[in-house]
CSV table of C-alpha atoms in Angstrom, one decimal:
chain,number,residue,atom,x,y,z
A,138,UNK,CA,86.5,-35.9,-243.7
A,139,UNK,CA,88.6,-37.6,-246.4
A,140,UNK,CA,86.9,-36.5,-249.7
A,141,UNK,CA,87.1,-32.5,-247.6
A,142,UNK,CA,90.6,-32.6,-246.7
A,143,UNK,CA,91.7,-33.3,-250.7
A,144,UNK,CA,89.9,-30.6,-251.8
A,145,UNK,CA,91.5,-27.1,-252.3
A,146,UNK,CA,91.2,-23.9,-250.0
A,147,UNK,CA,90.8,-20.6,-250.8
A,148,UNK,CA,94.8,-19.9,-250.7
A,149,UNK,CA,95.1,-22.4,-253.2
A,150,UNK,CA,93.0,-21.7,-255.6
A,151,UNK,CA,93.3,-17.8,-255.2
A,152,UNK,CA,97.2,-18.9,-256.2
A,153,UNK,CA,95.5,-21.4,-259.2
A,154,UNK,CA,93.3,-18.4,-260.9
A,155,UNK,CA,96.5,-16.3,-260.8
A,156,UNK,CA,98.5,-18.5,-262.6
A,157,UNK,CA,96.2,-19.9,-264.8
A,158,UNK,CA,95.0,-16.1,-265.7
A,159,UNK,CA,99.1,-14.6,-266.0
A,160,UNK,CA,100.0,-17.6,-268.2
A,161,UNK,CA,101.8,-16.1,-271.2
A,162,UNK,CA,99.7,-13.1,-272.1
A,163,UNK,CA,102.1,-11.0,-270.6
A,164,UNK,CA,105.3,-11.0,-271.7
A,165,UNK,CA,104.7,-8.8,-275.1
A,166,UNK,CA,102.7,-6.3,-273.7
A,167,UNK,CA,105.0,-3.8,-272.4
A,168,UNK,CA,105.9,-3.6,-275.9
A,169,UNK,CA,102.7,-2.6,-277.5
A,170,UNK,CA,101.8,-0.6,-274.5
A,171,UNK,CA,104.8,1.5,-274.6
A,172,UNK,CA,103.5,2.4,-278.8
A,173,UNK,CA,101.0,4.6,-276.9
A,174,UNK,CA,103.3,5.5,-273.8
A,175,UNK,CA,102.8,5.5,-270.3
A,176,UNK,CA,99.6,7.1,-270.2
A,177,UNK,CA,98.5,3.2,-271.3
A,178,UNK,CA,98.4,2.5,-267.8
A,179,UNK,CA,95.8,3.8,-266.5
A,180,UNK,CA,93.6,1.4,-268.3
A,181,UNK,CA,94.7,-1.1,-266.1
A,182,UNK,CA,92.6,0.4,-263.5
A,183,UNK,CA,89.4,0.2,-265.7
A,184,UNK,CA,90.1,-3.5,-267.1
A,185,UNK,CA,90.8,-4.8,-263.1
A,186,UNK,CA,87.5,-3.5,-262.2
A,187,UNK,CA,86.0,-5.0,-265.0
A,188,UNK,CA,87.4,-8.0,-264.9
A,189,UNK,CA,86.8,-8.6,-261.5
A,190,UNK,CA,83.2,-7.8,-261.7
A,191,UNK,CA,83.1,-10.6,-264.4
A,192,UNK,CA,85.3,-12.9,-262.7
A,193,UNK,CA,82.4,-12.9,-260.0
A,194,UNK,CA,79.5,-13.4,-262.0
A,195,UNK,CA,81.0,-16.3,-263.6
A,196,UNK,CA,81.6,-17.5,-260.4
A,197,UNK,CA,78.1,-17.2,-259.3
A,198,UNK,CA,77.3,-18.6,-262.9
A,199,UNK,CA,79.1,-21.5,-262.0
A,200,UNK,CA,77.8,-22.1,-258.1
A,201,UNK,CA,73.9,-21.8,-259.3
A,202,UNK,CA,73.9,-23.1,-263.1
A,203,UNK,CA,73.3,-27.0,-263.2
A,204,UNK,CA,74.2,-27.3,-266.7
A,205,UNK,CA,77.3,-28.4,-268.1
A,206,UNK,CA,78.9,-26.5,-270.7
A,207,UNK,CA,80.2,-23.7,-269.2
A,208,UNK,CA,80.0,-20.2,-270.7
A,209,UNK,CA,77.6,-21.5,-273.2
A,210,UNK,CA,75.3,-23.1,-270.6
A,211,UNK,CA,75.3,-20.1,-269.0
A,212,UNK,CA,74.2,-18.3,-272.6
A,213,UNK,CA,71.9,-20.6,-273.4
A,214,UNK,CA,70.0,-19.9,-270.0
A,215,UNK,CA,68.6,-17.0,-271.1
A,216,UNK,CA,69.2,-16.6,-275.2
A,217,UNK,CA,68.7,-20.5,-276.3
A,218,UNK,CA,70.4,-23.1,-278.5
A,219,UNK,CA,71.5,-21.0,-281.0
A,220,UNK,CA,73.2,-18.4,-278.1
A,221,UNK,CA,74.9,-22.0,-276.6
A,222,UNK,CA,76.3,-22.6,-280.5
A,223,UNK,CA,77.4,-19.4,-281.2
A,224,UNK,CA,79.5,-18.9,-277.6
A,225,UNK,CA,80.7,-21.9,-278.1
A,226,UNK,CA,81.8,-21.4,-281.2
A,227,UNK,CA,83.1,-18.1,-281.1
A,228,UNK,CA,85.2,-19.3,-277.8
A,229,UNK,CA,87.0,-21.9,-280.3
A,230,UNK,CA,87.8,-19.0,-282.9
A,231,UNK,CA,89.3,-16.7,-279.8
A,232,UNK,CA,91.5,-19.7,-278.0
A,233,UNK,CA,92.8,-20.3,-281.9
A,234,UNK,CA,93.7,-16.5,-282.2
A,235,UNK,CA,94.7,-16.4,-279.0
A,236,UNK,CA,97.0,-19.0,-279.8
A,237,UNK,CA,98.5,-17.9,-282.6
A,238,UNK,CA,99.5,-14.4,-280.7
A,239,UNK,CA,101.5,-16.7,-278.6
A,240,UNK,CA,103.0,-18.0,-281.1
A,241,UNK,CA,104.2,-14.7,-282.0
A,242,UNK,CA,105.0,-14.2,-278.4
A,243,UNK,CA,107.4,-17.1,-278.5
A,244,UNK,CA,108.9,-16.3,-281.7
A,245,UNK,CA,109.7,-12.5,-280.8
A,246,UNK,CA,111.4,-14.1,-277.9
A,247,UNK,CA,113.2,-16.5,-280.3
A,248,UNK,CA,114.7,-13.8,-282.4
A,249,UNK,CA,117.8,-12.8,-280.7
A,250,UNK,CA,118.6,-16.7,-280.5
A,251,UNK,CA,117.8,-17.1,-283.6
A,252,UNK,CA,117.9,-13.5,-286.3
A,253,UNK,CA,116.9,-14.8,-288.9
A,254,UNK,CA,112.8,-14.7,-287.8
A,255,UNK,CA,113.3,-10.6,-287.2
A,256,UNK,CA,114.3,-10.2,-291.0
A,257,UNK,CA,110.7,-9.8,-292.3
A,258,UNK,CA,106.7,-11.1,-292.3
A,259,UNK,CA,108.0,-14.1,-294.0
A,260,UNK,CA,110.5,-15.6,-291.3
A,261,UNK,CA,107.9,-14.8,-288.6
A,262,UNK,CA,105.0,-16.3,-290.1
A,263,UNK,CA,107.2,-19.4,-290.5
A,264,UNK,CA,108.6,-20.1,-287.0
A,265,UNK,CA,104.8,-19.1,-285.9
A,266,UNK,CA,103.5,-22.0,-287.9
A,267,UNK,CA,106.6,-24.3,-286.9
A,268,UNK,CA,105.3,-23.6,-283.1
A,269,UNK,CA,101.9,-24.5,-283.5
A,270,UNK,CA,102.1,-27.5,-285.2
A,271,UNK,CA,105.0,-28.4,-282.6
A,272,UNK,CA,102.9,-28.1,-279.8
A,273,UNK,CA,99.8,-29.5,-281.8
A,274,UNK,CA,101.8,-32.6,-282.9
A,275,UNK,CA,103.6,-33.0,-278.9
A,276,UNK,CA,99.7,-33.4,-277.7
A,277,UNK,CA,100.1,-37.3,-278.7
A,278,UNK,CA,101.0,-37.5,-275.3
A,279,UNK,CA,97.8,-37.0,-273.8
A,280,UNK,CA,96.4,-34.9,-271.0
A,281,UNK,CA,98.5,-35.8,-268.4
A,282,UNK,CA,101.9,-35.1,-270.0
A,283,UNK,CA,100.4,-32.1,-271.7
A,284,UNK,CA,99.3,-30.9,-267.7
A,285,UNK,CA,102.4,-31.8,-266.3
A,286,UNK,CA,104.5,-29.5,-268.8
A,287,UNK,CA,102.2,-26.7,-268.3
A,288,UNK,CA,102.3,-26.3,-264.7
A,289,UNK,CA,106.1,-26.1,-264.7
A,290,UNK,CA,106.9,-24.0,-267.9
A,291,UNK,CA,104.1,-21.4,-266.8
A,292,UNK,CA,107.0,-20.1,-263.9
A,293,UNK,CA,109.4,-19.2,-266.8
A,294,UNK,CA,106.8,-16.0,-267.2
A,295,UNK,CA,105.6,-15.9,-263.2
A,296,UNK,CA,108.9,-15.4,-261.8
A,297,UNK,CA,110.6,-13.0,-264.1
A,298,UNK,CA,107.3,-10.8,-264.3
A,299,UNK,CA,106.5,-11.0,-260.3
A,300,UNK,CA,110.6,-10.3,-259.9
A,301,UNK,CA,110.9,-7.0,-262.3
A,302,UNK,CA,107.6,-6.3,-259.9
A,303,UNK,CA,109.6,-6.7,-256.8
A,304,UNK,CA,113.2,-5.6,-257.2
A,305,UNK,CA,112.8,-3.3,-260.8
A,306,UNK,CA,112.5,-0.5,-258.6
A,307,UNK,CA,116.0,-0.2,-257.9
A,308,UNK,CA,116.6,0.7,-261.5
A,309,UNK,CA,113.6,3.1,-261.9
A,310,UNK,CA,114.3,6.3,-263.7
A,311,UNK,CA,111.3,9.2,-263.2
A,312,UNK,CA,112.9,11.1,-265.2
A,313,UNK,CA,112.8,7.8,-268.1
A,314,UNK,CA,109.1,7.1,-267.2
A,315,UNK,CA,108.2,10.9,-267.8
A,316,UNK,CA,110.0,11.3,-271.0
A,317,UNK,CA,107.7,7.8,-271.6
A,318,UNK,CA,104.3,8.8,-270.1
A,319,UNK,CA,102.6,10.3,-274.1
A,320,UNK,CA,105.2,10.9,-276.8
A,321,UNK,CA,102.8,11.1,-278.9
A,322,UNK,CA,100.8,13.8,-276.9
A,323,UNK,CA,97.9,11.3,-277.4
A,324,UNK,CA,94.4,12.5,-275.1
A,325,UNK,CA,94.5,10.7,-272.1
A,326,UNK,CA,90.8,9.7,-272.8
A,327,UNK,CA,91.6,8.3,-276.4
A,328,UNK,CA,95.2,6.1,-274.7
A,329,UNK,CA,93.1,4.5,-272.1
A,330,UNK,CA,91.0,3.2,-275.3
A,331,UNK,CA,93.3,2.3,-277.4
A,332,UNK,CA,94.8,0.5,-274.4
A,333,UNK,CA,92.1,-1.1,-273.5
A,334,UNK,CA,92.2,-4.7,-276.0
A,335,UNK,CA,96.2,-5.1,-274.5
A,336,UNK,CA,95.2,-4.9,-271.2
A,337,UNK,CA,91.6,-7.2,-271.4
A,338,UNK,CA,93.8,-9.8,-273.3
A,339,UNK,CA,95.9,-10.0,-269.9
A,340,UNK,CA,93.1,-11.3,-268.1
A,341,UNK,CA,91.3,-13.6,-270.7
A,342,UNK,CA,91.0,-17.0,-268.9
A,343,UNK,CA,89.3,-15.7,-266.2
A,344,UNK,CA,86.2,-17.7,-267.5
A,345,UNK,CA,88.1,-20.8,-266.5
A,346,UNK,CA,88.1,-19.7,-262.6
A,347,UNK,CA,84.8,-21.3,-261.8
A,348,UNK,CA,85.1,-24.6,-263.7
A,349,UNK,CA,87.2,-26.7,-260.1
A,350,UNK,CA,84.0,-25.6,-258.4
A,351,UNK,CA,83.2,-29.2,-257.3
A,352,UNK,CA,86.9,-29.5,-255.9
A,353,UNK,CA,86.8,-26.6,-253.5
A,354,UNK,CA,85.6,-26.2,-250.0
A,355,UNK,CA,82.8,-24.1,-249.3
A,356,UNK,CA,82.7,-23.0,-253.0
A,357,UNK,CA,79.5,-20.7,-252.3
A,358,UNK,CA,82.4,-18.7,-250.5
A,359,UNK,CA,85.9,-19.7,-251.8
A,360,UNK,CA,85.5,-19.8,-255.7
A,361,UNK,CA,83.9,-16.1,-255.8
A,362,UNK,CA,86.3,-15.0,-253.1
A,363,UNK,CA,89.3,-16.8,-255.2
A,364,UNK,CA,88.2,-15.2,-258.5
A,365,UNK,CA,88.0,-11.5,-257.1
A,366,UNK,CA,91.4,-12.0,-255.4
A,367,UNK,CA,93.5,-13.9,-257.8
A,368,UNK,CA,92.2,-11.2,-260.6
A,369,UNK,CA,93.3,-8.1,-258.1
A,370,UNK,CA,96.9,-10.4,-257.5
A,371,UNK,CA,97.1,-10.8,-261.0
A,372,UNK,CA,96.1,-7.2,-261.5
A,373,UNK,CA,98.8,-5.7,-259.2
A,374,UNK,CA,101.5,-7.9,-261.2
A,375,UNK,CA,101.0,-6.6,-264.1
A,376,UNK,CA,100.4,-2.7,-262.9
A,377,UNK,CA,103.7,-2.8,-261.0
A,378,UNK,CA,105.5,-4.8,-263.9
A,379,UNK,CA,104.3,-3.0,-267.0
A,380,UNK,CA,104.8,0.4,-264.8
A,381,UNK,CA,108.8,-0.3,-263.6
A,382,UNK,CA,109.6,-1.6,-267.5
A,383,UNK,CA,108.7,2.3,-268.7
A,384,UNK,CA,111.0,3.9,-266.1
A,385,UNK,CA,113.8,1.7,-267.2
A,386,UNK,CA,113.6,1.2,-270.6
A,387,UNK,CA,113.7,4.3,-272.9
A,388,UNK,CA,110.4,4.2,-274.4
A,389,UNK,CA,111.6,4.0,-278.5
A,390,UNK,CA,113.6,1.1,-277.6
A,391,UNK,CA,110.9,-0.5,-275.5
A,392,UNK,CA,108.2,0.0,-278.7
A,393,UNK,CA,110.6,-1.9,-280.8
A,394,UNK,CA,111.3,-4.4,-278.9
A,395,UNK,CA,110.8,-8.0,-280.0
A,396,UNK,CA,111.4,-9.5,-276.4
A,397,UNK,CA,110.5,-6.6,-273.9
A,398,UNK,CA,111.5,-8.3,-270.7
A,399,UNK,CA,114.2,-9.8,-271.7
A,400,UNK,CA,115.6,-6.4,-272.6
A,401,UNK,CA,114.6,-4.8,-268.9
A,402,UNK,CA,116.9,-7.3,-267.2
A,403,UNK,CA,119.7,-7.5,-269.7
A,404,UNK,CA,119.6,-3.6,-269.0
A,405,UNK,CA,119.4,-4.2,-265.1
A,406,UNK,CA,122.1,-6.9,-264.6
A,407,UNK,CA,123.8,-8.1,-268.4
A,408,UNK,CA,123.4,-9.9,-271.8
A,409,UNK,CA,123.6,-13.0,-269.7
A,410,UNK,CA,120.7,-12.8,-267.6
A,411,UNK,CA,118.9,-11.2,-270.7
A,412,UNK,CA,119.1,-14.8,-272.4
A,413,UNK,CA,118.3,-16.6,-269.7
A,414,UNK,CA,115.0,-14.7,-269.0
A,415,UNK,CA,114.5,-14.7,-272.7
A,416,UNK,CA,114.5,-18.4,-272.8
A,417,UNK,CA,112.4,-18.5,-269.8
A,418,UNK,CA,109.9,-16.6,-271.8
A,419,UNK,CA,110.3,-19.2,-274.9
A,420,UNK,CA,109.7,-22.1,-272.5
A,421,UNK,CA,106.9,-20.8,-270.8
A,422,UNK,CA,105.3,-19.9,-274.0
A,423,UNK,CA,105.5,-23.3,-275.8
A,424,UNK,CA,104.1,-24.6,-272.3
A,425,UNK,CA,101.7,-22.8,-272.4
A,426,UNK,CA,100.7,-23.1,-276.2
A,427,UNK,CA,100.7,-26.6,-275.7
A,428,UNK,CA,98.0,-26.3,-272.9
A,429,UNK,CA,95.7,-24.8,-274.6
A,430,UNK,CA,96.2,-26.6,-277.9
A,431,UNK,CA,94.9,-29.7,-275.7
A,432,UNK,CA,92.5,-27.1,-274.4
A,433,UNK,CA,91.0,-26.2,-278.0
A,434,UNK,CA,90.6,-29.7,-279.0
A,435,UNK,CA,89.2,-30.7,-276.0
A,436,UNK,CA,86.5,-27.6,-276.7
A,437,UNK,CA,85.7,-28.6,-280.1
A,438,UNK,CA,85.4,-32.1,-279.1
A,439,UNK,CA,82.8,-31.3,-276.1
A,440,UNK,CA,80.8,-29.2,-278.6
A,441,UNK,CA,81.0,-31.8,-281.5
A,442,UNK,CA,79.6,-34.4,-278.9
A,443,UNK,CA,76.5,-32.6,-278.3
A,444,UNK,CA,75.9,-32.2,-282.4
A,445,UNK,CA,77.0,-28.4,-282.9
A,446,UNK,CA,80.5,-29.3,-284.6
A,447,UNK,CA,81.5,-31.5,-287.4
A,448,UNK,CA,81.7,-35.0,-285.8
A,449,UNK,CA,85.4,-35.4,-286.9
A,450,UNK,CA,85.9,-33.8,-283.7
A,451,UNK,CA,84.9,-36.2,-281.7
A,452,UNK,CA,87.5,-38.7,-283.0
A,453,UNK,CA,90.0,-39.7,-280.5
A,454,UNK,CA,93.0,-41.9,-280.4
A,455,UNK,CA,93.3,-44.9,-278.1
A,456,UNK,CA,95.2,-42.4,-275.6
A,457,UNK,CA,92.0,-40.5,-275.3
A,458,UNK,CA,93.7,-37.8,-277.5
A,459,UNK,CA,91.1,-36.1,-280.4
A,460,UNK,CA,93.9,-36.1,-283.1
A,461,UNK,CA,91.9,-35.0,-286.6
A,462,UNK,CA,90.5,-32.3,-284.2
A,463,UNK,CA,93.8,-31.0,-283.2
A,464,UNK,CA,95.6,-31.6,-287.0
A,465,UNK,CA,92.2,-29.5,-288.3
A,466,UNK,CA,92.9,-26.7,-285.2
A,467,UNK,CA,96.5,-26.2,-286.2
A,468,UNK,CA,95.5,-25.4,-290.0
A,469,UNK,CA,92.7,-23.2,-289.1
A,470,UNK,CA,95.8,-21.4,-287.1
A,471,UNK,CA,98.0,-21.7,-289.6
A,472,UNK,CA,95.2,-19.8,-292.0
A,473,UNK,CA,95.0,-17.3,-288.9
A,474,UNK,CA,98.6,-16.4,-288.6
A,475,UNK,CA,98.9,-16.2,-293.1
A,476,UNK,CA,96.0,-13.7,-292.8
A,477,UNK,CA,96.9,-11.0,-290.2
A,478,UNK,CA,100.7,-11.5,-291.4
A,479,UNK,CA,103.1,-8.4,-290.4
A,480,UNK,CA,106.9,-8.0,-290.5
A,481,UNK,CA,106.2,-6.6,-287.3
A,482,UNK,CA,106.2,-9.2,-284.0
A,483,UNK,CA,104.2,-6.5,-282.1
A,484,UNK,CA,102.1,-5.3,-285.0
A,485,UNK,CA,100.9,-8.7,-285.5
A,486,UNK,CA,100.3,-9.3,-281.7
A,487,UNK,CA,98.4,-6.3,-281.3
A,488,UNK,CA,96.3,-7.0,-284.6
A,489,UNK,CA,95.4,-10.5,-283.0
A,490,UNK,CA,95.0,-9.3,-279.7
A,491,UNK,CA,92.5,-6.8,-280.9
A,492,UNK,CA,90.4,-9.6,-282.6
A,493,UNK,CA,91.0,-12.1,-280.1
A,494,UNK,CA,89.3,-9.4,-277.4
A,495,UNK,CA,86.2,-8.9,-279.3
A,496,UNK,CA,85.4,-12.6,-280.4
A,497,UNK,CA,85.6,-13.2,-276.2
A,498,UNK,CA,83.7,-10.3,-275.4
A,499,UNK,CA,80.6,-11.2,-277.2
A,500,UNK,CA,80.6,-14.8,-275.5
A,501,UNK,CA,81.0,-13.0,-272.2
A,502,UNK,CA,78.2,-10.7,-272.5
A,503,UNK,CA,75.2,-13.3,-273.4
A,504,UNK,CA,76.6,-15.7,-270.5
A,505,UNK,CA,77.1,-12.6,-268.1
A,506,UNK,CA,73.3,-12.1,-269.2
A,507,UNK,CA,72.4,-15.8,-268.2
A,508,UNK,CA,73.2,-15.1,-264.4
A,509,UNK,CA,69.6,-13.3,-264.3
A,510,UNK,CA,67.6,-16.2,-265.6
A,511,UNK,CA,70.0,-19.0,-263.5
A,512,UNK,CA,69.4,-17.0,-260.2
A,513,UNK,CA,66.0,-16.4,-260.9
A,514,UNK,CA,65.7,-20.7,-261.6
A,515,UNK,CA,67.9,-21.0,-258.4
A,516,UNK,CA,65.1,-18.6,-256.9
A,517,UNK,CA,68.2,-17.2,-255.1
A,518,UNK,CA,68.0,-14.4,-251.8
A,519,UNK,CA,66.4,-11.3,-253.4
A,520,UNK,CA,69.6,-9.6,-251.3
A,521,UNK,CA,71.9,-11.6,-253.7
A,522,UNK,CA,70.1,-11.0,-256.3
A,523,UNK,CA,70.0,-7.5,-256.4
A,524,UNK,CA,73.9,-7.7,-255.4
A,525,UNK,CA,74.9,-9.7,-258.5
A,526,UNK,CA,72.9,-8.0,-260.8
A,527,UNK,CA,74.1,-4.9,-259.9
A,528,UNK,CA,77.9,-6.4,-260.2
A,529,UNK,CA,76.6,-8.2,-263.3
A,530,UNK,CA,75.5,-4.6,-265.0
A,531,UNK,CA,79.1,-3.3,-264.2
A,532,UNK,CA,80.7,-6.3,-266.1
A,533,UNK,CA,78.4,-6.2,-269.1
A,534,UNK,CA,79.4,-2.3,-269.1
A,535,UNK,CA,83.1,-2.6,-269.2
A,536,UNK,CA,82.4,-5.3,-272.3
A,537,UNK,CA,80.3,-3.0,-274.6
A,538,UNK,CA,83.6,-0.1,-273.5
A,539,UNK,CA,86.1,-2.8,-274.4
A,540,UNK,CA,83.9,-3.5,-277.9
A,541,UNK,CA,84.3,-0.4,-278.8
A,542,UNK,CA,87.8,0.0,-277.8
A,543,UNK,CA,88.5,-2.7,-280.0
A,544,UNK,CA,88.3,-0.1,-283.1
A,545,UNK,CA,86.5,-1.0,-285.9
A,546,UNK,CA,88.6,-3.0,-288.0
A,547,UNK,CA,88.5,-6.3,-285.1
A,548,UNK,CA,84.8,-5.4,-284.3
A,549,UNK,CA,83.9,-5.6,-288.0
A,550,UNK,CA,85.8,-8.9,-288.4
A,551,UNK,CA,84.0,-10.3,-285.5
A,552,UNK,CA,80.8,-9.0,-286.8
A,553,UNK,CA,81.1,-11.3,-290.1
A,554,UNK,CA,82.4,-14.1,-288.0
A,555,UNK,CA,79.2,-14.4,-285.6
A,556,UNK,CA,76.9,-13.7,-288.9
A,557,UNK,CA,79.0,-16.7,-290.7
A,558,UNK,CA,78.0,-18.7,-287.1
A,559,UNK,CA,74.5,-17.9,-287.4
A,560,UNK,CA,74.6,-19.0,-291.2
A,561,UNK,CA,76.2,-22.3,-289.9
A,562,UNK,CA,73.6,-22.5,-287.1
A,563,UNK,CA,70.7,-22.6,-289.5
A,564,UNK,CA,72.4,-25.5,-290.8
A,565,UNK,CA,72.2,-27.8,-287.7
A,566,UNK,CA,68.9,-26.3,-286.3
A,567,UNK,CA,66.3,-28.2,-287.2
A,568,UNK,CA,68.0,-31.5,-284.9
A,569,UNK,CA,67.0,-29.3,-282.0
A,570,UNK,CA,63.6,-28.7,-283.3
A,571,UNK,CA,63.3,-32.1,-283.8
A,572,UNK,CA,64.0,-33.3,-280.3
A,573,UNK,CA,61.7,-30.0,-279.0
A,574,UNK,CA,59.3,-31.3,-281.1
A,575,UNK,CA,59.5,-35.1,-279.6
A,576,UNK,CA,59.2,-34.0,-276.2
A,577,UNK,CA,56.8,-31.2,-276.5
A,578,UNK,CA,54.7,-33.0,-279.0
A,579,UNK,CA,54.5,-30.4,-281.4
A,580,UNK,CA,52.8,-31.0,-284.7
C-alpha cells in the first residue's frame, strides 16, 4: 500500500502532460499565426485531433513495448536497427532545433529590455548563441538543479497564457478579430496548411507523456486517459489564448511583434504589467531551455551507450553530468541558429519551426507504425486491437498532412538529413551484424 500511494493519479499526471507539453512553445506563436490571419485557427482543430490520436498510441506504445528506448524501440519493432538509429537520431537533430527556436523565443522577448538584439540578423543570432551556451554551461549543476528550475520557471508561460485565456475576454474586439480573420484573402484550405507546422510545434513533447508509466496507478487506464486529456487541456489553452490575442491586438502590430503577449497585456492593463509578463516569458524560456539542454545530452548519451553515437557522448563528469556531449550540442546549435539566420525574430522561428516539425514527424510515423508489431507480440484483445489501429491510422494520417504542410523547403532539408543518417548508419552497421551473427550462428 506504500509503494501505491507515492505513485501519481490520473489528475496528476493529466496536470504533468499539460505542462510538460505547453512549456515554452507558445509564447511566439500568435505572432507568426497572426502573418496568415485569423483564419490560422482553425488548424488547431485538425492538429488537437491529431495529436491526441498520437498521444494515445504512444501511450499504448509505452503500456505493451518491453523495450527501453522509447520512440526508437517502438521503431525498431517493426522497421529494425537502422529505423531505432535513425529515430533516434533524427529526435537529437529536432530537440537541437527546437532549441534554438527557443532561443529566439527568449531573445524576441529580450528586445524591449534590451534594443539593441531587434536592430538586425546579427544582434539576434548573437544573444541566441549567448542563451544556449548559458543554459548549456548552467547544466554543471546536474539533474536535480536543472529539474528543480524547470518546474518553477515553466509558470512564467502557464499563467500568463491560461490568464489572457480566462479574463482576455473582457478586452475582445469582433470587430478587431474580423478586420484579423484573412488580410491577405488567403483560401481558407491553403491557411489551415500553412498553419499547420505552428500549431504541431505547440504540442511536440507529447512523446514524453508515456515515459512515468511505471510511476502511475493503473497505467493501462491512467497514462492513455492522461495523454488524451492533458493534449485536449493543452489544446483548449492555446485555442482560447491564440483566439482572444487576435481580437485585441490589431493584426499588423500583432505580425510584427517580437514579444506577442507581452504586447496583449501591456494593451489590456499598461507598460508595467507588459514587462513584467515579458520577463515571465524570458524566465520561463531559459527554464525551459535549460531542461532540455540536459534533456538532449541525456538523449545523445543513452544512444552513444548502446553504440549508435560517437562514444564522446557517453563521457560524464563526477556529478553524473555528460559535459563533452553538451559543449558538442551547443555548437551543433550554434551552427543551427548561423544557418537559418534572419533579421527577423518571427521569420527565424517560423523557419525552424517548420524544420523542427518535419525532423519529428518522420520519427513519429515509423514508431506510430511499431504499435502493430508490439500489440501483435503482446497478442493483445483483437477488440483493442482493431481500436488502436484504427486510432493509430488517424495519427499516421495527420503526419503525412503535417509533412506536406511543412512546404518543401523544411521537407527537402529533412530529406538530406535522414539520407546523411542512413550514410552514417552504414558506418556502424556491421557491429549489429556481428552480434546477429554470434547469436544466430550465421556463417
Amino acid at each position: 500500500m506504500r509503494d501505491k500511494a507515492k505513485k501519481m493519479g490520473l489528475v496528476g499526471l493529466t496536470t504533468l502532460v499539460t505542462v510538460n507539453m505547453m512549456g515554452s512553445g507558445i509564447i511566439m506563436l500568435p505572432a507568426s499565426m497572426a502573418q496568415i490571419g485569423a483564419v490560422s485557427l482553425l488548424s488547431w482543430v485538425i492538429t488537437a485531433i491529431g495529436s491526441m490520436a498520437i498521444a494515445y498510441c504512444f501511450a499504448q506504445c509505452g503500456i505493451y513495448c518491453t523495450q527501453s528506448g522509447g520512440m526508437s524501440a517502438y521503431s525498431e519493432q517493426a522497421h529494425g536497427k537502422s529505423a531505432f538509429f535513425l529515430c533516434s537520431y533524427l529526435y537529437f537533430l529536432s530537440l537541437m532545433i527546437g532549441n534554438v527556436a527557443i532561443a529566439i523565443s527568449a531573445v524576441g522577448y529580450l528586445t524591449p529590455f534590451i534594443p539593441w538584439l531587434g536592430t538586425g540578423g546579427g544582434p539576434l543570432l548573437v544573444g541566441a548563441v549567448t542563451l544556449i551556451w548559458f543554459t548549456t554551461l548552467s547544466n554543471l549543476g546536474g539533474a536535480e538543479v536543472t529539474g528543480r528550475i524547470g518546474a518553477v520557471s515553466v509558470w512564467g508561460v502557464i499563467v500568463p497564457v491560461a490568464g489572457l485565456s480566462l479574463i482576455g475576454w473582457h478586452w475582445f474586439s469582433p470587430a478587431t478579430f474580423q478586420d484579423a480573420w484573412n488580410p491577405g484573402q488567403m483560401p481558407v484550405a491553403q491557411a489551415i496548411t500553412n498553419s499547420i507546422p505552428l500549431t504541431l510545434w505547440a504540442f511536440l513533447g507529447m512523446e514524453s507523456a508515456a515515459q512515468n508509466s511505471d510511476a502511475v496507478e493503473n497505467p493501462k487506464r491512467n497514462v492513455p486517459l492522461a495523454c488524451l486529456l492533458g493534449t485536449l487541456g493543452a489544446a483548449v489553452i492555446y485555442i482560447l489564448s491564440t483566439s482572444v490575442i487576435q481580437g485585441i491586438v490589431p493584426n499588423p502590430e500583432l505580425a510584427n511583434a517580437s514579444a506577442p503577449f507581452a504586447l496583449v497585456y501591456a494593451q489590456m492593463f499598461n507598460d508595467a504589467v507588459g514587462n513584467v509578463i515579458m520577463a515571465l516569458a524570458v524566465i520561463a524560456c531559459v527554464g525551459s531551455l535549460l531542461g532540455w539542454q540536459f534533456t538532449l545530452a541525456e538523449t545523445a548519451r543513452v544512444t552513444a551507450g548502446q553504440g549508435l553515437f560517437p562514444t564522446l557522448f557517453t563521457r560524464t563528469t563526477a556529478r553524473g553530468v555528460p559535459l563533452i556531449g553538451m559543449l558538442t550540442c551547443a555548437v551543433l546549435q550554434s551552427l543551427i541558429a548561423l544557418s537559418t539566420l534572419s533579421p527577423n525574430a518571427s521569420a527565424q522561428f517560423s523557419k525552424l519551426v517548420n524544420l523542427a516539425a518535419v525532423t519529428n514527424i518522420i520519427p513519429y510515423i515509423t514508431s506510430l507504425t511499431g504499435l502493430l508489431v508490439i500489440m501483435y507480440k503482446a497478442q493483445v484483445q483483437a477488440a483493442i486491437f482493431r481500436r488502436n489501429s484504427a486510432v493509430m491510422v488517424v495519427a499516421v494520417c495527420y503526419c503525412f498532412y503535417a509533412l506536406y504542410a511543412s512546404g518543401l523547403e523544411a521537407v527537402f532539408g529533412a530529406a538530406l538529413i535522414m539520407a546523411l543518417g542512413y550514410l552514417l548508419f552504414g558506418f556502424i552497421a556491421k557491429r549489429f551484424v556481428k552480434a546477429l551473427d554470434m547469436i544466430g550462428g550465421a556463417p
